[in-house]
């Protein structure tokens, strides 16, 4: 079955450490997105990519980095510069071009700073 | 540009009660809206899509309707269950240069 796979589901980060969240999709979608969700809050856009080897900052990109070397992969690195990284992270993808496209989400990754 | 306003939650209901969640959408293009649901600890998943004034989407007992006179979309269910407790998001369809954005959603809590 096609879908989006995020890993790990749960991750603990020590102070000053970089961690990378994986996101893989086999839907052949061009566009991929990373969102952050804090408890009781909506989704805030971190980074997005609409084509391989290109990505754009979202609303809260500071302290995060991404790469898009392959169409199916869009990993997110939470750097030590992100002062409050504890949150639920969601990866999503969609087709580009034309209206009416569904957005597909992964199951999410919980990141906790210890 | 397009703008979406979703009703604030939480919405607290007893089992078998009627549910309505509203979403006002001012669209510059063709009006359609997607409803997504997020169960606790999970990602969002598509629940259904509403398009046109007379075209209802339906899934899992939920219906999505569009009221042209108020440019508002409504997610409805005649009899909610405890298992419907989740957060519901409305969002315009993606495509072209549109970047999907989501608000806080509307939290639904259903008591036995």
Short mmCIF file of C-alpha atoms in Angstrom, two decimals:
data_model
loop_
_atom_site.label_atom_id
_atom_site.label_comp_id
_atom_site.label_asym_id
_atom_site.label_seq_id
_atom_site.Cartn_x
_atom_site.Cartn_y
_atom_site.Cartn_z
CA UNK A 1 0.00 0.00 0.00
CA UNK A 2 1.15 3.54 -0.74
CA UNK A 3 1.72 5.96 2.06
CA UNK A 4 4.07 8.02 4.15
CA UNK A 5 6.36 6.51 6.74
CA UNK A 6 7.85 8.54 9.53
CA UNK A 7 10.51 7.28 11.90
CA UNK A 8 11.20 7.06 14.70
CA UNK A 9 7.82 7.31 16.40
CA UNK A 10 9.43 8.47 19.65
CA UNK A 11 12.77 10.23 19.99
CA UNK A 12 14.60 11.78 22.90
CA UNK A 13 17.16 14.50 22.42
CA UNK A 14 19.77 15.70 24.82
CA UNK A 15 20.62 19.37 25.12
CA UNK A 16 22.98 20.52 22.36
CA UNK A 17 22.33 17.50 20.18
CA UNK A 18 21.09 17.38 16.59
CA UNK A 19 18.50 14.78 15.68
CA UNK A 20 17.05 13.77 12.33
CA UNK A 21 13.48 12.67 11.66
CA UNK A 22 12.92 10.50 8.64
CA UNK A 23 10.04 10.85 6.17
CA UNK A 24 9.61 8.54 3.19
CA UNK A 25 6.71 8.37 0.74
CA UNK A 26 5.96 5.93 -2.07
CA UNK A 27 3.05 7.91 -3.50
CA UNK A 28 5.15 9.53 -6.23
CA UNK A 29 4.21 12.95 -4.87
CA UNK A 30 6.25 15.96 -5.83
CA UNK A 31 5.48 18.11 -2.80
CA UNK A 32 6.43 17.28 0.76
CA UNK A 33 5.96 19.23 3.99
CA UNK A 34 7.03 19.26 7.61
CA UNK A 35 4.71 20.56 10.32
CA UNK A 36 5.13 21.01 14.03
CA UNK A 37 2.19 20.53 16.40
CA UNK A 38 2.27 21.55 20.04
CA UNK A 39 -0.36 20.25 22.49
CA UNK A 40 -3.77 21.74 21.79
CA UNK A 41 -2.41 23.73 18.89
CA UNK A 42 -2.73 23.65 15.15
CA UNK A 43 -0.08 22.69 12.65
CA UNK A 44 2.71 25.13 11.91
CA UNK A 45 4.72 24.79 8.73
CA UNK A 46 8.47 24.31 9.17
CA UNK A 47 9.74 23.60 5.65
CA UNK A 48 8.31 22.46 2.36
CA UNK A 49 9.61 21.16 -0.93
CA UNK A 50 7.75 21.10 -4.23
CA UNK A 51 10.46 19.49 -6.29
CA UNK A 52 13.62 17.49 -5.79
CA UNK A 53 16.70 19.53 -4.79
CA UNK A 54 14.60 22.52 -3.84
CA UNK A 55 12.93 23.50 -0.57
CA UNK A 56 11.54 26.61 1.08
CA UNK A 57 11.26 27.88 4.64
CA UNK A 58 7.89 27.84 6.26
CA UNK A 59 6.66 29.94 9.16
CA UNK A 60 8.96 28.50 11.85
CA UNK A 61 12.12 27.32 10.06
CA UNK A 62 14.64 28.64 12.57
CA UNK A 63 16.56 25.84 14.25
CA UNK A 64 15.57 23.27 11.62
CA UNK A 65 17.10 22.06 8.37
CA UNK A 66 15.96 19.76 5.56
CA UNK A 67 17.19 18.15 2.39
CA UNK A 68 15.43 16.77 -0.68
CA UNK A 69 17.93 14.69 -2.58
CA UNK A 70 15.35 12.11 -3.64
CA UNK A 71 11.71 12.50 -4.56
CA UNK A 72 10.56 10.00 -1.97
CA UNK A 73 12.58 11.32 0.99
CA UNK A 74 12.41 14.56 2.98
CA UNK A 75 14.33 14.27 6.27
CA UNK A 76 14.10 16.96 8.94
CA UNK A 77 17.00 17.78 11.24
CA UNK A 78 16.25 19.48 14.52
CA UNK A 79 19.43 21.32 15.39
CA UNK A 80 20.73 22.46 18.75
CA UNK A 81 19.72 25.99 17.72
CA UNK A 82 16.07 25.02 18.20
CA UNK A 83 15.54 26.00 21.81
CA UNK A 84 12.19 24.39 22.39
CA UNK A 85 12.01 21.33 20.15
CA UNK A 86 9.68 19.18 22.26
CA UNK A 87 6.65 18.66 20.01
CA UNK A 88 4.83 16.32 17.65
CA UNK A 89 6.23 16.46 14.11
CA UNK A 90 4.17 15.59 11.07
CA UNK A 91 5.33 14.97 7.54
CA UNK A 92 2.91 15.29 4.63
CA UNK A 93 2.90 15.03 0.86
CA UNK A 94 0.65 15.87 -2.04
CA UNK A 95 0.55 16.06 -5.78
CA UNK A 96 1.26 19.42 -7.37
CA UNK A 97 -0.54 21.03 -10.28
CA UNK A 98 -4.30 21.33 -10.57
CA UNK A 99 -6.92 21.70 -7.84
CA UNK A 100 -8.46 19.16 -5.52
CA UNK A 101 -5.42 17.27 -4.31
CA UNK A 102 -5.59 15.34 -1.05
CA UNK A 103 -2.84 15.83 1.51
CA UNK A 104 -1.43 12.62 2.95
CA UNK A 105 0.16 12.55 6.40
CA UNK A 106 2.53 10.24 8.19
CA UNK A 107 1.79 8.93 11.68
CA UNK A 108 3.98 11.56 13.27
CA UNK A 109 7.10 11.60 15.45
CA UNK A 110 7.22 12.65 19.08
CA UNK A 111 10.40 14.48 20.01
CA UNK A 112 11.23 15.13 23.66
CA UNK A 113 14.20 17.00 25.06
CA UNK A 114 15.72 15.36 28.12
CA UNK B 1 -6.64 35.20 -1.62
CA UNK B 2 -8.46 32.32 0.00
CA UNK B 3 -9.13 32.40 3.74
CA UNK B 4 -10.46 29.76 6.12
CA UNK B 5 -12.00 30.29 9.54
CA UNK B 6 -12.88 27.28 11.64
CA UNK B 7 -15.10 27.31 14.71
CA UNK B 8 -13.36 27.16 18.07
CA UNK B 9 -13.57 24.07 20.24
CA UNK B 10 -13.71 22.01 22.21
CA UNK B 11 -17.12 20.65 21.35
CA UNK B 12 -18.37 18.33 24.07
CA UNK B 13 -21.27 15.99 23.32
CA UNK B 14 -22.94 12.95 24.74
CA UNK B 15 -23.00 9.76 22.72
CA UNK B 16 -25.70 9.72 20.02
CA UNK B 17 -25.94 13.52 19.95
CA UNK B 18 -25.97 15.48 16.68
CA UNK B 19 -22.73 17.11 15.59
CA UNK B 20 -22.11 20.22 13.50
CA UNK B 21 -18.72 21.80 12.97
CA UNK B 22 -18.54 24.94 10.84
CA UNK B 23 -15.86 26.26 8.58
CA UNK B 24 -16.12 29.53 6.70
CA UNK B 25 -14.19 29.59 3.47
CA UNK B 26 -13.79 32.57 1.21
CA UNK B 27 -12.53 31.14 -2.04
CA UNK B 28 -11.30 33.07 -5.02
CA UNK B 29 -11.51 29.96 -7.12
CA UNK B 30 -13.83 26.98 -7.27
CA UNK B 31 -15.21 26.33 -3.78
CA UNK B 32 -14.32 22.97 -2.33
CA UNK B 33 -13.07 22.01 1.09
CA UNK B 34 -11.46 18.98 2.64
CA UNK B 35 -12.13 17.72 6.16
CA UNK B 36 -9.33 15.92 7.94
CA UNK B 37 -9.49 14.08 11.26
CA UNK B 38 -6.70 13.55 13.78
CA UNK B 39 -7.16 10.84 16.36
CA UNK B 40 -5.06 11.11 19.55
CA UNK B 41 -1.37 10.57 18.90
CA UNK B 42 -1.76 10.11 15.16
CA UNK B 43 -1.31 12.07 11.97
CA UNK B 44 -4.16 13.67 10.06
CA UNK B 45 -6.17 11.63 7.62
CA UNK B 46 -8.70 12.67 5.03
CA UNK B 47 -12.26 12.28 6.24
CA UNK B 48 -14.14 13.65 3.26
CA UNK B 49 -14.43 16.40 0.72
CA UNK B 50 -17.26 18.83 0.03
CA UNK B 51 -17.65 20.54 -3.32
CA UNK B 52 -20.34 22.70 -4.89
CA UNK B 53 -23.58 23.84 -3.33
CA UNK B 54 -25.39 20.60 -3.98
CA UNK B 55 -22.67 18.02 -3.74
CA UNK B 56 -22.30 16.36 -0.34
CA UNK B 57 -19.36 14.25 0.68
CA UNK B 58 -19.94 11.45 3.15
CA UNK B 59 -17.83 8.94 5.04
CA UNK B 60 -18.15 6.99 8.31
CA UNK B 61 -21.54 8.56 8.97
CA UNK B 62 -20.18 12.08 8.53
CA UNK B 63 -21.52 14.43 5.88
CA UNK B 64 -19.91 17.58 4.52
CA UNK B 65 -22.21 20.19 3.09
CA UNK B 66 -21.70 23.62 1.54
CA UNK B 67 -24.11 26.52 2.06
CA UNK B 68 -23.63 28.97 -0.75
CA UNK B 69 -25.50 31.86 0.91
CA UNK B 70 -23.04 31.96 3.81
CA UNK B 71 -19.99 30.51 2.01
CA UNK B 72 -19.70 28.07 4.85
CA UNK B 73 -18.98 24.37 4.99
CA UNK B 74 -20.46 22.15 7.66
CA UNK B 75 -19.31 18.80 8.94
CA UNK B 76 -22.26 16.90 10.38
CA UNK B 77 -23.02 13.55 11.95
CA UNK B 78 -26.41 12.48 13.14
CA UNK B 79 -25.27 10.32 16.05
CA UNK B 80 -21.75 10.61 17.40
CA UNK B 81 -19.87 7.84 19.15
CA UNK B 82 -17.10 7.93 21.74
CA UNK B 83 -14.73 6.74 19.01
CA UNK B 84 -15.39 9.97 17.08
CA UNK B 85 -13.49 11.91 19.74
CA UNK B 86 -10.72 13.60 17.76
CA UNK B 87 -9.66 16.92 16.30
CA UNK B 88 -11.27 17.91 13.00
CA UNK B 89 -9.56 20.24 10.54
CA UNK B 90 -10.91 21.91 7.43
CA UNK B 91 -8.57 22.93 4.64
CA UNK B 92 -8.82 23.98 1.01
CA UNK B 93 -7.47 21.47 -1.51
CA UNK B 94 -3.81 21.69 -2.34
CA UNK B 95 -2.49 22.09 -5.84
CA UNK B 96 -0.43 24.46 -7.89
CA UNK B 97 1.45 26.86 -5.68
CA UNK B 98 -0.96 26.53 -2.78
CA UNK B 99 0.78 25.57 0.47
CA UNK B 100 -1.54 23.57 2.76
CA UNK B 101 -2.25 25.40 5.99
CA UNK B 102 -4.18 24.18 8.98
CA UNK B 103 -5.55 26.06 11.94
CA UNK B 104 -6.08 24.68 15.42
CA UNK B 105 -8.89 22.46 14.29
CA UNK B 106 -12.00 21.75 16.33
CA UNK B 107 -11.61 19.28 19.16
CA UNK B 108 -14.57 16.94 19.65
CA UNK B 109 -15.03 15.13 22.95
CA UNK B 110 -17.81 12.55 23.11
CA UNK B 111 -18.86 11.22 26.51
CA UNK B 112 -20.56 7.84 27.01
#
